[in-house]
């Protein structure tokens, strides 16, 4: 059974920082691309950041320079360090594990989400 368990969300003031963690079980973590997505009220889920199995990273323009993503393949954990947070970062943040093999096989899993609220 695959599980992605997020932690680290909460309430933070504008300009503050949070670090989200996502620990995976039931998958060979090191071969998956891991990502963080977010969904604000009334909006579609959107990509925040990705880190490939070899460490290549991708960031949405709205967070580049403020957020970093990293992974620890020993702990089966992916992290999202979020700095200089603002109200527009308020959302539920979801962890994603994605593996594509060839053109027809895809294995994708989601965590349950963790709420991040930026407010004074």
Short mmCIF file of N, CA and C in Angstrom, two decimals:
data_model
loop_
_atom_site.label_atom_id
_atom_site.label_comp_id
_atom_site.label_asym_id
_atom_site.label_seq_id
_atom_site.Cartn_x
_atom_site.Cartn_y
_atom_site.Cartn_z
N UNK A 1 0.84 -1.19 0.00
CA UNK A 1 0.00 0.00 0.00
C UNK A 1 0.88 1.25 0.00
N UNK A 2 0.61 2.12 -0.95
CA UNK A 2 1.39 3.34 -1.08
C UNK A 2 0.81 4.43 -0.20
N UNK A 3 1.69 5.09 0.52
CA UNK A 3 1.27 6.23 1.34
C UNK A 3 2.24 7.37 1.17
N UNK A 4 1.70 8.56 1.02
CA UNK A 4 2.48 9.80 1.04
C UNK A 4 1.91 10.63 2.19
N UNK A 5 2.74 10.90 3.16
CA UNK A 5 2.27 11.60 4.35
C UNK A 5 2.98 12.94 4.47
N UNK A 6 2.19 14.01 4.33
CA UNK A 6 2.75 15.37 4.42
C UNK A 6 2.70 15.87 5.85
N UNK A 7 3.60 16.77 6.15
CA UNK A 7 3.59 17.45 7.43
C UNK A 7 4.27 18.80 7.28
N UNK A 8 4.09 19.65 8.28
CA UNK A 8 4.78 20.93 8.28
C UNK A 8 3.94 22.14 7.94
N UNK A 9 2.70 21.93 7.56
CA UNK A 9 1.85 23.06 7.26
C UNK A 9 1.44 23.81 8.51
N UNK A 10 0.78 24.94 8.30
CA UNK A 10 0.32 25.72 9.44
C UNK A 10 0.08 27.16 9.08
N UNK A 11 -0.04 27.97 10.12
CA UNK A 11 -0.26 29.40 9.96
C UNK A 11 1.06 30.15 10.13
N UNK A 12 1.33 31.04 9.19
CA UNK A 12 2.57 31.81 9.25
C UNK A 12 2.28 33.24 8.82
N UNK A 13 3.02 34.17 9.36
CA UNK A 13 2.84 35.57 8.98
C UNK A 13 3.49 35.87 7.64
N UNK A 14 3.01 36.88 6.93
CA UNK A 14 3.66 37.27 5.68
C UNK A 14 5.14 37.54 5.90
N UNK A 15 5.94 37.05 4.97
CA UNK A 15 7.38 37.16 5.09
C UNK A 15 8.04 36.02 5.82
N UNK A 16 7.24 35.16 6.42
CA UNK A 16 7.76 34.04 7.19
C UNK A 16 8.12 32.84 6.32
N UNK A 17 8.53 31.77 7.00
CA UNK A 17 8.98 30.55 6.33
C UNK A 17 8.31 29.32 6.93
N UNK A 18 8.18 28.31 6.10
CA UNK A 18 7.74 26.99 6.52
C UNK A 18 8.50 25.95 5.73
N UNK A 19 8.64 24.79 6.31
CA UNK A 19 9.20 23.66 5.57
C UNK A 19 8.21 22.51 5.61
N UNK A 20 7.79 22.10 4.43
CA UNK A 20 6.91 20.95 4.31
C UNK A 20 7.73 19.69 4.08
N UNK A 21 7.25 18.60 4.63
CA UNK A 21 7.88 17.30 4.42
C UNK A 21 6.84 16.32 3.91
N UNK A 22 7.30 15.38 3.12
CA UNK A 22 6.43 14.32 2.62
C UNK A 22 7.23 13.02 2.65
N UNK A 23 6.78 12.08 3.44
CA UNK A 23 7.45 10.81 3.56
C UNK A 23 6.63 9.73 2.86
N UNK A 24 7.29 9.00 1.99
CA UNK A 24 6.63 7.99 1.18
C UNK A 24 6.92 6.59 1.70
N UNK A 25 5.95 5.72 1.53
CA UNK A 25 6.14 4.30 1.82
C UNK A 25 5.39 3.51 0.75
N UNK A 26 5.88 2.29 0.52
CA UNK A 26 5.22 1.42 -0.45
C UNK A 26 5.67 1.62 -1.88
N UNK A 27 6.63 2.50 -2.10
CA UNK A 27 7.19 2.71 -3.43
C UNK A 27 8.71 2.72 -3.34
N UNK A 28 9.35 2.49 -4.50
CA UNK A 28 10.80 2.65 -4.57
C UNK A 28 11.05 4.12 -4.78
N UNK A 29 11.16 4.83 -3.70
CA UNK A 29 11.15 6.29 -3.69
C UNK A 29 12.18 6.87 -4.66
N UNK A 30 13.36 6.31 -4.69
CA UNK A 30 14.47 6.94 -5.41
C UNK A 30 14.24 7.04 -6.91
N UNK A 31 13.33 6.26 -7.47
CA UNK A 31 13.14 6.29 -8.92
C UNK A 31 11.97 7.19 -9.33
N UNK A 32 11.28 7.74 -8.37
CA UNK A 32 10.12 8.59 -8.65
C UNK A 32 10.51 10.05 -8.77
N UNK A 33 9.84 10.75 -9.66
CA UNK A 33 9.84 12.20 -9.62
C UNK A 33 8.86 12.62 -8.52
N UNK A 34 9.33 13.49 -7.66
CA UNK A 34 8.50 13.95 -6.54
C UNK A 34 8.13 15.41 -6.77
N UNK A 35 6.92 15.73 -6.41
CA UNK A 35 6.48 17.09 -6.63
C UNK A 35 5.59 17.61 -5.52
N UNK A 36 5.49 18.91 -5.50
CA UNK A 36 4.55 19.60 -4.62
C UNK A 36 3.59 20.40 -5.50
N UNK A 37 2.32 20.25 -5.21
CA UNK A 37 1.27 21.00 -5.88
C UNK A 37 0.47 21.74 -4.80
N UNK A 38 -0.30 22.71 -5.23
CA UNK A 38 -1.15 23.40 -4.27
C UNK A 38 -2.48 23.76 -4.90
N UNK A 39 -3.47 23.89 -4.04
CA UNK A 39 -4.80 24.27 -4.50
C UNK A 39 -5.39 25.28 -3.53
N UNK A 40 -5.63 26.47 -4.04
CA UNK A 40 -6.26 27.52 -3.25
C UNK A 40 -7.78 27.43 -3.43
N UNK A 41 -8.54 27.97 -2.50
CA UNK A 41 -10.01 27.91 -2.61
C UNK A 41 -10.49 28.50 -3.93
N UNK A 42 -11.33 27.75 -4.63
CA UNK A 42 -11.89 28.22 -5.88
C UNK A 42 -10.97 28.16 -7.07
N UNK A 43 -9.78 27.58 -6.89
CA UNK A 43 -8.81 27.50 -7.97
C UNK A 43 -8.44 26.06 -8.25
N UNK A 44 -7.86 25.85 -9.42
CA UNK A 44 -7.40 24.52 -9.78
C UNK A 44 -6.08 24.21 -9.08
N UNK A 45 -5.83 22.92 -8.92
CA UNK A 45 -4.55 22.50 -8.39
C UNK A 45 -3.45 22.88 -9.37
N UNK A 46 -2.35 23.39 -8.85
CA UNK A 46 -1.26 23.83 -9.71
C UNK A 46 0.08 23.31 -9.19
N UNK A 47 0.99 23.15 -10.13
CA UNK A 47 2.33 22.71 -9.78
C UNK A 47 3.08 23.82 -9.06
N UNK A 48 3.77 23.44 -7.98
CA UNK A 48 4.66 24.36 -7.28
C UNK A 48 6.10 24.06 -7.64
N UNK A 49 6.50 22.80 -7.46
CA UNK A 49 7.89 22.42 -7.71
C UNK A 49 7.98 20.92 -7.92
N UNK A 50 8.98 20.52 -8.71
CA UNK A 50 9.27 19.12 -8.96
C UNK A 50 10.74 18.87 -8.74
N UNK A 51 11.06 17.64 -8.35
CA UNK A 51 12.45 17.20 -8.32
C UNK A 51 12.49 15.80 -8.90
N UNK A 52 13.31 15.63 -9.91
CA UNK A 52 13.38 14.34 -10.58
C UNK A 52 14.20 13.34 -9.76
N UNK A 53 14.25 12.11 -10.27
CA UNK A 53 15.00 11.08 -9.56
C UNK A 53 16.50 11.37 -9.56
N UNK A 54 16.95 12.22 -10.47
CA UNK A 54 18.37 12.57 -10.50
C UNK A 54 18.62 13.97 -9.96
N UNK A 55 17.59 14.59 -9.40
CA UNK A 55 17.79 15.86 -8.72
C UNK A 55 17.50 17.10 -9.54
N UNK A 56 17.05 16.94 -10.75
CA UNK A 56 16.67 18.11 -11.55
C UNK A 56 15.40 18.74 -10.97
N UNK A 57 15.42 20.04 -10.86
CA UNK A 57 14.29 20.74 -10.24
C UNK A 57 13.59 21.68 -11.22
N UNK A 58 12.31 21.83 -11.00
CA UNK A 58 11.47 22.75 -11.76
C UNK A 58 10.60 23.51 -10.77
N UNK A 59 10.46 24.80 -11.02
CA UNK A 59 9.64 25.63 -10.13
C UNK A 59 8.65 26.45 -10.95
N UNK A 60 7.48 26.65 -10.38
CA UNK A 60 6.56 27.60 -10.96
C UNK A 60 7.15 29.00 -10.82
N UNK A 61 6.86 29.87 -11.77
CA UNK A 61 7.42 31.22 -11.74
C UNK A 61 7.06 31.97 -10.46
N UNK A 62 5.91 31.68 -9.92
CA UNK A 62 5.44 32.42 -8.75
C UNK A 62 6.24 32.12 -7.48
N UNK A 63 6.99 31.02 -7.48
CA UNK A 63 7.73 30.64 -6.27
C UNK A 63 9.23 30.60 -6.49
N UNK A 64 9.66 30.72 -7.75
CA UNK A 64 11.10 30.61 -8.03
C UNK A 64 11.85 31.70 -7.27
N UNK A 65 12.93 31.27 -6.63
CA UNK A 65 13.72 32.20 -5.83
C UNK A 65 13.28 32.29 -4.38
N UNK A 66 12.08 31.81 -4.09
CA UNK A 66 11.59 31.83 -2.70
C UNK A 66 11.49 30.41 -2.11
N UNK A 67 11.16 29.45 -2.96
CA UNK A 67 10.98 28.07 -2.52
C UNK A 67 12.13 27.21 -3.04
N UNK A 68 12.50 26.21 -2.26
CA UNK A 68 13.42 25.20 -2.74
C UNK A 68 12.83 23.82 -2.46
N UNK A 69 13.16 22.87 -3.32
CA UNK A 69 12.71 21.50 -3.15
C UNK A 69 13.94 20.61 -3.06
N UNK A 70 13.88 19.64 -2.19
CA UNK A 70 14.99 18.70 -2.04
C UNK A 70 14.43 17.34 -1.65
N UNK A 71 15.29 16.34 -1.76
CA UNK A 71 14.86 15.00 -1.42
C UNK A 71 15.96 14.26 -0.68
N UNK A 72 15.55 13.32 0.15
CA UNK A 72 16.46 12.44 0.86
C UNK A 72 16.02 11.02 0.55
N UNK A 73 16.76 10.37 -0.31
CA UNK A 73 16.37 9.03 -0.76
C UNK A 73 16.60 7.97 0.32
N UNK A 74 17.33 8.29 1.34
CA UNK A 74 17.50 7.35 2.46
C UNK A 74 16.27 7.40 3.36
N UNK A 75 15.75 8.60 3.57
CA UNK A 75 14.58 8.77 4.42
C UNK A 75 13.27 8.71 3.65
N UNK A 76 13.36 8.53 2.32
CA UNK A 76 12.15 8.50 1.48
C UNK A 76 11.30 9.74 1.67
N UNK A 77 11.96 10.86 1.73
CA UNK A 77 11.27 12.10 2.06
C UNK A 77 11.65 13.21 1.08
N UNK A 78 10.64 13.98 0.70
CA UNK A 78 10.85 15.17 -0.11
C UNK A 78 10.44 16.38 0.72
N UNK A 79 11.18 17.47 0.55
CA UNK A 79 10.97 18.67 1.34
C UNK A 79 10.64 19.85 0.43
N UNK A 80 9.87 20.76 0.96
CA UNK A 80 9.63 22.03 0.29
C UNK A 80 9.90 23.13 1.31
N UNK A 81 11.01 23.83 1.10
CA UNK A 81 11.34 24.97 1.95
C UNK A 81 10.72 26.21 1.33
N UNK A 82 9.87 26.88 2.10
CA UNK A 82 9.14 28.03 1.59
C UNK A 82 9.54 29.27 2.39
N UNK A 83 10.12 30.22 1.70
CA UNK A 83 10.56 31.47 2.32
C UNK A 83 9.78 32.65 1.74
N UNK A 84 9.83 33.77 2.44
CA UNK A 84 9.17 35.00 1.98
C UNK A 84 7.73 34.73 1.57
N UNK A 85 7.03 34.05 2.42
CA UNK A 85 5.66 33.68 2.11
C UNK A 85 4.75 34.90 2.07
N UNK A 86 3.77 34.85 1.19
CA UNK A 86 2.77 35.90 1.10
C UNK A 86 1.38 35.29 1.03
N UNK A 87 0.37 36.13 1.07
CA UNK A 87 -1.01 35.64 1.14
C UNK A 87 -1.36 34.77 -0.05
N UNK A 88 -0.76 35.04 -1.18
CA UNK A 88 -1.06 34.26 -2.39
C UNK A 88 -0.55 32.83 -2.31
N UNK A 89 0.29 32.54 -1.32
CA UNK A 89 0.78 31.18 -1.12
C UNK A 89 -0.18 30.34 -0.28
N UNK A 90 -1.22 30.96 0.24
CA UNK A 90 -2.20 30.23 1.03
C UNK A 90 -2.92 29.20 0.18
N UNK A 91 -2.85 27.95 0.61
CA UNK A 91 -3.44 26.85 -0.16
C UNK A 91 -3.26 25.55 0.61
N UNK A 92 -3.91 24.52 0.10
CA UNK A 92 -3.59 23.16 0.55
C UNK A 92 -2.47 22.65 -0.36
N UNK A 93 -1.42 22.17 0.26
CA UNK A 93 -0.25 21.69 -0.48
C UNK A 93 -0.26 20.16 -0.50
N UNK A 94 -0.09 19.62 -1.69
CA UNK A 94 -0.15 18.18 -1.89
C UNK A 94 1.19 17.66 -2.40
N UNK A 95 1.58 16.54 -1.85
CA UNK A 95 2.76 15.83 -2.31
C UNK A 95 2.36 14.86 -3.42
N UNK A 96 3.22 14.72 -4.40
CA UNK A 96 2.95 13.84 -5.55
C UNK A 96 4.17 13.00 -5.87
N UNK A 97 3.92 11.74 -6.17
CA UNK A 97 4.97 10.84 -6.65
C UNK A 97 4.56 10.35 -8.03
N UNK A 98 5.47 10.47 -8.98
CA UNK A 98 5.13 10.19 -10.37
C UNK A 98 6.24 9.38 -11.02
N UNK A 99 5.84 8.27 -11.66
CA UNK A 99 6.79 7.43 -12.37
C UNK A 99 6.18 7.06 -13.71
N UNK A 100 6.90 7.35 -14.76
CA UNK A 100 6.45 6.99 -16.09
C UNK A 100 7.44 6.02 -16.70
N UNK A 101 6.90 4.91 -17.19
CA UNK A 101 7.72 3.90 -17.84
C UNK A 101 7.19 3.70 -19.26
N UNK A 102 7.96 4.10 -20.24
CA UNK A 102 7.50 3.97 -21.61
C UNK A 102 6.35 4.91 -21.89
N UNK A 103 5.54 4.56 -22.87
CA UNK A 103 4.45 5.44 -23.29
C UNK A 103 3.11 5.09 -22.66
N UNK A 104 3.02 3.92 -22.04
CA UNK A 104 1.72 3.46 -21.56
C UNK A 104 1.63 3.24 -20.06
N UNK A 105 2.72 3.28 -19.37
CA UNK A 105 2.69 2.97 -17.96
C UNK A 105 3.01 4.21 -17.15
N UNK A 106 2.12 4.52 -16.22
CA UNK A 106 2.34 5.65 -15.32
C UNK A 106 1.84 5.26 -13.94
N UNK A 107 2.65 5.55 -12.98
CA UNK A 107 2.29 5.30 -11.59
C UNK A 107 2.32 6.64 -10.87
N UNK A 108 1.18 7.06 -10.35
CA UNK A 108 1.10 8.38 -9.74
C UNK A 108 0.32 8.27 -8.44
N UNK A 109 0.85 8.92 -7.42
CA UNK A 109 0.23 8.87 -6.11
C UNK A 109 0.21 10.27 -5.49
N UNK A 110 -0.79 10.48 -4.63
CA UNK A 110 -0.96 11.78 -3.98
C UNK A 110 -1.05 11.62 -2.47
N UNK A 111 -0.57 12.62 -1.79
CA UNK A 111 -0.78 12.70 -0.36
C UNK A 111 -2.13 13.31 -0.05
N UNK A 112 -2.43 13.41 1.23
CA UNK A 112 -3.74 13.89 1.65
C UNK A 112 -3.80 15.41 1.71
N UNK A 113 -2.68 16.06 1.66
CA UNK A 113 -2.64 17.52 1.68
C UNK A 113 -2.38 18.09 3.05
N UNK A 114 -1.72 19.24 3.06
CA UNK A 114 -1.48 19.95 4.31
C UNK A 114 -1.77 21.44 4.07
N UNK A 115 -2.47 22.05 4.99
CA UNK A 115 -2.89 23.44 4.82
C UNK A 115 -1.77 24.39 5.18
N UNK A 116 -1.55 25.35 4.31
CA UNK A 116 -0.63 26.46 4.58
C UNK A 116 -1.44 27.75 4.50
N UNK A 117 -1.43 28.51 5.57
CA UNK A 117 -2.15 29.77 5.62
C UNK A 117 -1.18 30.88 5.97
N UNK A 118 -1.13 31.87 5.10
CA UNK A 118 -0.25 33.03 5.32
C UNK A 118 -1.14 34.22 5.65
N UNK A 119 -1.03 34.67 6.88
CA UNK A 119 -1.91 35.75 7.34
C UNK A 119 -1.31 36.42 8.57
N UNK A 120 -1.58 37.71 8.68
CA UNK A 120 -1.13 38.44 9.85
C UNK A 120 -2.23 38.47 10.92
#
